[in-house]
PDB file of C-alpha atoms in Angstrom:
ATOM      1  CA  GLU A   1     -14.187  -2.718 -12.137  1.00 42.00           C
ATOM      2  CA  ALA A   2     -16.865  -1.950  -9.385  1.00 44.00           C
ATOM      3  CA  VAL A   3     -14.573   0.425  -7.631  1.00 48.00           C
ATOM      4  CA  MET A   4     -13.404   2.100 -10.817  1.00 49.00           C
ATOM      5  CA  VAL A   5     -17.064   2.941 -11.754  1.00 48.00           C
ATOM      6  CA  SER A   6     -18.279   4.111  -8.280  1.00 56.00           C
ATOM      7  CA  GLY A   7     -16.590   7.485  -8.346  1.00 65.00           C
ATOM      8  CA  GLY A   8     -13.128   6.573  -6.945  1.00 80.00           C
ATOM      9  CA  ASP A   9      -9.907   8.189  -8.201  1.00 90.00           C
ATOM     10  CA  ILE A  10      -7.390   5.666  -6.911  1.00 92.00           C
ATOM     11  CA  LEU A  11      -7.570   1.858  -6.556  1.00 92.00           C
ATOM     12  CA  LEU A  12      -5.104  -0.130  -4.550  1.00 92.00           C
ATOM     13  CA  ALA A  13      -5.651  -3.843  -5.110  1.00 92.00           C
ATOM     14  CA  GLN A  14      -4.077  -7.002  -3.771  1.00 90.00           C
ATOM     15  CA  GLY A  15      -4.270 -10.670  -4.798  1.00 87.00           C
ATOM     16  CA  THR A  16      -4.392  -9.920  -8.493  1.00 86.00           C
ATOM     17  CA  ARG A  17      -2.799 -13.242  -9.301  1.00 83.00           C
ATOM     18  CA  TRP A  18      -1.429 -11.690 -12.498  1.00 83.00           C
ATOM     19  CA  GLY A  19       1.669 -13.559 -13.694  1.00 79.00           C
ATOM     20  CA  GLY A  20       4.697 -12.343 -15.410  1.00 80.00           C
ATOM     21  CA  ASP A  21       8.323 -11.490 -14.753  1.00 79.00           C
ATOM     22  CA  GLU A  22       8.414  -7.733 -14.600  1.00 83.00           C
ATOM     23  CA  PRO A  23       6.123  -4.948 -13.299  1.00 88.00           C
ATOM     24  CA  THR A  24       3.980  -3.367 -15.998  1.00 89.00           C
ATOM     25  CA  GLN A  25       2.336  -0.012 -16.674  1.00 92.00           C
ATOM     26  CA  PHE A  26      -0.589   0.419 -19.035  1.00 94.00           C
ATOM     27  CA  ASP A  27      -3.580   2.612 -19.625  1.00 95.00           C
ATOM     28  CA  SER A  28      -7.121   1.346 -19.715  1.00 95.00           C
ATOM     29  CA  VAL A  29     -10.579   2.812 -20.179  1.00 94.00           C
ATOM     30  CA  VAL A  30     -13.350   1.537 -17.862  1.00 88.00           C
ATOM     31  CA  CYS A  31     -16.911   2.868 -18.436  1.00 84.00           C
ATOM     32  CA  GLY A  32     -15.519   5.969 -20.110  1.00 88.00           C
ATOM     33  CA  CYS A  33     -12.925   6.754 -17.486  1.00 89.00           C
ATOM     34  CA  LYS A  34      -9.263   6.670 -18.411  1.00 94.00           C
ATOM     35  CA  TRP A  35      -6.932   4.981 -15.928  1.00 94.00           C
ATOM     36  CA  ARG A  36      -3.167   4.394 -15.591  1.00 95.00           C
ATOM     37  CA  ILE A  37      -2.381   1.085 -14.086  1.00 94.00           C
ATOM     38  CA  TRP A  38       0.841  -0.228 -12.525  1.00 93.00           C
ATOM     39  CA  SER A  39       0.983  -3.964 -11.772  1.00 92.00           C
ATOM     40  CA  TRP A  40       3.507  -6.091  -9.925  1.00 90.00           C
ATOM     41  CA  PRO A  41       3.210  -9.685 -10.909  1.00 87.00           C
ATOM     42  CA  ALA A  42       2.766 -12.709  -8.629  1.00 80.00           C
ATOM     43  CA  PRO A  43       5.235 -15.557  -8.865  1.00 77.00           C
ATOM     44  CA  ALA A  44       3.636 -18.726 -10.128  1.00 77.00           C
ATOM     45  CA  SER A  45       4.304 -20.321  -6.767  1.00 80.00           C
ATOM     46  CA  GLU A  46       2.259 -17.779  -4.897  1.00 78.00           C
ATOM     47  CA  LYS A  47      -1.342 -17.875  -5.860  1.00 74.00           C
ATOM     48  CA  ALA A  48      -2.600 -14.987  -3.761  1.00 77.00           C
ATOM     49  CA  ALA A  49       0.155 -12.451  -4.434  1.00 83.00           C
ATOM     50  CA  GLY A  50       0.276  -9.718  -7.038  1.00 88.00           C
ATOM     51  CA  VAL A  51      -0.600  -6.076  -6.395  1.00 91.00           C
ATOM     52  CA  LEU A  52      -1.660  -3.127  -8.486  1.00 92.00           C
ATOM     53  CA  ILE A  53      -2.216   0.606  -8.278  1.00 94.00           C
ATOM     54  CA  ALA A  54      -4.733   2.282 -10.629  1.00 94.00           C
ATOM     55  CA  ALA A  55      -5.151   6.069 -10.800  1.00 94.00           C
ATOM     56  CA  GLN A  56      -7.425   8.110 -12.985  1.00 93.00           C
ATOM     57  CA  LEU A  57      -5.262   9.350 -15.772  1.00 94.00           C
ATOM     58  CA  ARG A  58      -6.196  13.018 -15.112  1.00 92.00           C
ATOM     59  CA  LEU A  59      -4.408  12.719 -11.734  1.00 91.00           C
ATOM     60  CA  VAL A  60      -1.041  11.550 -13.066  1.00 93.00           C
ATOM     61  CA  GLN A  61      -0.743  12.473 -16.769  1.00 90.00           C
ATOM     62  CA  ASP A  62       0.815  15.895 -16.185  1.00 91.00           C
ATOM     63  CA  ARG A  63       2.811  14.950 -13.070  1.00 92.00           C
ATOM     64  CA  GLN A  64       6.070  13.191 -12.595  1.00 92.00           C
ATOM     65  CA  VAL A  65       5.648   9.526 -11.511  1.00 92.00           C
ATOM     66  CA  LEU A  66       8.870   8.290  -9.900  1.00 84.00           C
ATOM     67  CA  LEU A  67      10.200   5.334  -7.979  1.00 67.00           C
ATOM     68  CA  VAL A  68       7.985   2.657  -9.461  1.00 73.00           C
ATOM     69  CA  ARG A  69       9.125  -0.141  -7.370  1.00 73.00           C
ATOM     70  CA  GLY A  70       8.024  -3.484  -5.692  1.00 72.00           C
ATOM     71  CA  LYS A  71       7.748  -7.027  -6.242  1.00 69.00           C
ATOM     72  CA  GLY A  72       4.557  -9.139  -6.087  1.00 66.00           C
ATOM     73  CA  ARG A  73       3.593  -8.170  -2.540  1.00 84.00           C
ATOM     74  CA  LEU A  74       4.522  -4.468  -2.259  1.00 89.00           C
ATOM     75  CA  GLY A  75       4.263  -2.053  -5.099  1.00 90.00           C
ATOM     76  CA  TRP A  76       4.533   1.725  -4.924  1.00 92.00           C
ATOM     77  CA  ILE A  77       4.763   4.833  -6.942  1.00 93.00           C
ATOM     78  CA  ARG A  78       5.618   8.422  -6.194  1.00 94.00           C
ATOM     79  CA  ILE A  79       3.639  11.282  -7.701  1.00 94.00           C
ATOM     80  CA  LYS A  80       5.355  14.659  -7.727  1.00 92.00           C
ATOM     81  CA  ASP A  81       4.430  18.083  -8.825  1.00 91.00           C
ATOM     82  CA  ARG A  82       4.630  21.545  -7.343  1.00 90.00           C
ATOM     83  CA  GLY A  83       2.961  21.227  -3.972  1.00 88.00           C
ATOM     84  CA  VAL A  84       2.421  17.426  -4.426  1.00 89.00           C
ATOM     85  CA  ASP A  85       4.644  14.617  -3.025  1.00 93.00           C
ATOM     86  CA  LEU A  86       2.381  11.611  -2.693  1.00 93.00           C
ATOM     87  CA  PHE A  87       3.396   7.954  -2.397  1.00 93.00           C
ATOM     88  CA  LEU A  88       0.778   5.370  -3.276  1.00 94.00           C
ATOM     89  CA  ALA A  89       1.449   1.829  -2.071  1.00 93.00           C
ATOM     90  CA  SER A  90      -0.421  -1.473  -2.479  1.00 93.00           C
ATOM     91  CA  VAL A  91       0.524  -4.153   0.063  1.00 91.00           C
ATOM     92  CA  TYR A  92      -0.109  -7.810   0.513  1.00 89.00           C
ATOM     93  CA  VAL A  93       1.253  -9.485   3.688  1.00 87.00           C
ATOM     94  CA  ALA A  94       1.113 -13.243   3.670  1.00 83.00           C
ATOM     95  CA  PRO A  95      -0.840 -14.877   6.495  1.00 83.00           C
ATOM     96  CA  GLY A  96       0.845 -17.409   8.742  1.00 75.00           C
ATOM     97  CA  ALA A  97       2.914 -17.882  11.876  1.00 63.00           C
ATOM     98  CA  ALA A  98       5.213 -15.197  13.338  1.00 65.00           C
ATOM     99  CA  GLY A  99       8.760 -15.371  11.884  1.00 70.00           C
ATOM    100  CA  GLY A 100       7.514 -16.528   8.455  1.00 79.00           C
ATOM    101  CA  ARG A 101       6.797 -14.890   5.051  1.00 80.00           C
ATOM    102  CA  GLY A 102       4.203 -12.533   6.480  1.00 81.00           C
ATOM    103  CA  GLU A 103       6.582 -11.120   8.977  1.00 83.00           C
ATOM    104  CA  ARG A 104       9.175 -10.519   6.229  1.00 84.00           C
ATOM    105  CA  ASP A 105       6.487  -8.846   4.159  1.00 86.00           C
ATOM    106  CA  MET A 106       5.581  -6.554   7.028  1.00 87.00           C
ATOM    107  CA  ARG A 107       9.180  -5.633   7.640  1.00 87.00           C
ATOM    108  CA  ALA A 108       9.516  -4.656   3.958  1.00 88.00           C
ATOM    109  CA  PHE A 109       6.528  -2.344   4.338  1.00 89.00           C
ATOM    110  CA  GLU A 110       7.891  -0.980   7.546  1.00 90.00           C
ATOM    111  CA  ARG A 111      11.215  -0.135   5.831  1.00 90.00           C
ATOM    112  CA  PHE A 112       9.433   1.456   2.949  1.00 90.00           C
ATOM    113  CA  ALA A 113       7.204   3.645   5.185  1.00 91.00           C
ATOM    114  CA  THR A 114       9.931   4.576   7.561  1.00 89.00           C
ATOM    115  CA  ASP A 115      12.305   5.680   4.775  1.00 91.00           C
ATOM    116  CA  LEU A 116       9.836   8.070   3.103  1.00 91.00           C
ATOM    117  CA  PRO A 117      10.818  11.778   3.077  1.00 91.00           C
ATOM    118  CA  ALA A 118       9.175  13.558   6.010  1.00 86.00           C
ATOM    119  CA  ARG A 119       7.509  16.077   3.663  1.00 89.00           C
ATOM    120  CA  SER A 120       5.713  13.448   1.596  1.00 91.00           C
ATOM    121  CA  SER A 121       2.347  11.953   2.049  1.00 92.00           C
ATOM    122  CA  LEU A 122       1.461   8.245   1.945  1.00 92.00           C
ATOM    123  CA  LEU A 123      -1.719   6.525   0.947  1.00 92.00           C
ATOM    124  CA  ALA A 124      -1.291   2.731   1.418  1.00 92.00           C
ATOM    125  CA  GLY A 125      -3.982   0.169   1.105  1.00 91.00           C
ATOM    126  CA  GLY A 126      -3.584  -3.533   1.633  1.00 88.00           C
ATOM    127  CA  ASP A 127      -4.347  -6.839   3.018  1.00 89.00           C
ATOM    128  CA  PHE A 128      -2.000  -6.868   6.020  1.00 89.00           C
ATOM    129  CA  ASN A 129      -3.258 -10.100   7.515  1.00 87.00           C
ATOM    130  CA  ALA A 130      -2.785  -8.380  10.964  1.00 87.00           C
ATOM    131  CA  ARG A 131      -4.836  -8.195  14.077  1.00 85.00           C
ATOM    132  CA  VAL A 132      -4.624  -4.673  15.638  1.00 86.00           C
ATOM    133  CA  GLY A 133      -6.289  -4.679  19.027  1.00 83.00           C
ATOM    134  CA  VAL A 134      -5.414  -3.697  22.504  1.00 83.00           C
ATOM    135  CA  PRO A 135      -1.805  -2.444  22.556  1.00 83.00           C
ATOM    136  CA  GLY A 136       0.595  -4.390  24.663  1.00 81.00           C
ATOM    137  CA  GLU A 137       2.740  -2.767  27.386  1.00 83.00           C
ATOM    138  CA  GLY A 138       5.253  -0.338  25.914  1.00 84.00           C
ATOM    139  CA  ALA A 139       3.566  -0.250  22.529  1.00 85.00           C
ATOM    140  CA  PRO A 140       3.311   3.218  20.845  1.00 86.00           C
ATOM    141  CA  VAL A 141      -0.119   4.708  21.280  1.00 85.00           C
ATOM    142  CA  ASN A 142      -1.831   7.523  19.432  1.00 85.00           C
ATOM    143  CA  LYS A 143      -5.606   6.975  19.260  1.00 83.00           C
ATOM    144  CA  ALA A 144      -5.895   9.579  16.496  1.00 83.00           C
ATOM    145  CA  CYS A 145      -3.847   7.228  14.300  1.00 84.00           C
ATOM    146  CA  VAL A 146      -4.722   3.791  15.541  1.00 85.00           C
ATOM    147  CA  GLY A 147      -7.823   2.931  17.662  1.00 80.00           C
ATOM    148  CA  GLU A 148      -8.275  -0.021  19.909  1.00 75.00           C
ATOM    149  CA  VAL A 149     -10.540  -3.004  19.625  1.00 72.00           C
ATOM    150  CA  GLU A 150     -11.542  -4.000  23.123  1.00 70.00           C
ATOM    151  CA  GLY A 151     -10.526  -7.456  24.298  1.00 74.00           C
ATOM    152  CA  VAL A 152      -8.651  -8.375  21.080  1.00 79.00           C
ATOM    153  CA  PRO A 153      -4.964  -9.010  21.651  1.00 83.00           C
ATOM    154  CA  GLU A 154      -2.585  -7.841  18.881  1.00 85.00           C
ATOM    155  CA  CYS A 155      -0.622 -10.337  16.832  1.00 84.00           C
ATOM    156  CA  ALA A 156       3.050  -9.652  15.863  1.00 84.00           C
ATOM    157  CA  ARG A 157       2.141  -8.125  12.517  1.00 86.00           C
ATOM    158  CA  GLY A 158      -0.557  -5.941  14.225  1.00 88.00           C
ATOM    159  CA  ARG A 159       2.099  -4.524  16.624  1.00 88.00           C
ATOM    160  CA  MET A 160       4.370  -3.822  13.646  1.00 89.00           C
ATOM    161  CA  LEU A 161       1.589  -2.124  11.742  1.00 90.00           C
ATOM    162  CA  ARG A 162       0.656  -0.074  14.867  1.00 89.00           C
ATOM    163  CA  ALA A 163       4.264   1.036  15.257  1.00 90.00           C
ATOM    164  CA  VAL A 164       4.570   2.074  11.586  1.00 90.00           C
ATOM    165  CA  CYS A 165       1.287   4.046  11.727  1.00 90.00           C
ATOM    166  CA  VAL A 166       2.092   5.795  14.952  1.00 91.00           C
ATOM    167  CA  SER A 167       5.693   6.677  13.900  1.00 89.00           C
ATOM    168  CA  ARG A 168       4.557   8.166  10.505  1.00 87.00           C
ATOM    169  CA  GLY A 169       1.274   9.706  11.808  1.00 88.00           C
ATOM    170  CA  LEU A 170      -0.703   7.404   9.539  1.00 88.00           C
ATOM    171  CA  THR A 171      -4.388   6.658  10.351  1.00 88.00           C
ATOM    172  CA  LEU A 172      -5.391   3.028  10.302  1.00 86.00           C
ATOM    173  CA  LEU A 173      -8.933   3.505   9.102  1.00 80.00           C
ATOM    174  CA  ASN A 174     -10.517   0.216  10.132  1.00 70.00           C
ATOM    175  CA  THR A 175      -9.705   0.897  13.828  1.00 63.00           C
ATOM    176  CA  GLN A 176     -11.477   4.223  14.004  1.00 49.00           C
TER     177      GLN A 176
END
């Protein structure tokens, strides 16, 4: 609620822990602002999963909202109108060792981001549980997209996140 009343237009949230079997869409009013909310439930076995996207109703009510997809850890919508082709994605990548659930989550985001039409825009927010630092040898580098944290080695998910951002021209804000 704090973000919704502080002047924001879009909220991308992770770790909702909302249960259920199917994604849901509903409208809500928070402090006088009308919101449309899409939620992807968390399986009962995964206490930290569940993602949602909330957008002020005025941004989406007269536009087409397409491709509402995802499952518990990655949810996305596509907003289309004349001159607008915007994907919103909320992502939760599980922590843990390389090769585990977190790496599979990261690969799902990587496939999603790589398959987007070139003319579209993407706003993704998430808990990637990744450490992006000094790029390794041969890693893609574009400091306008992804900065460097001196002396911090990247983890496997950090390398994957860097590659996605550089290939799509996305800015990883917390490295700038």
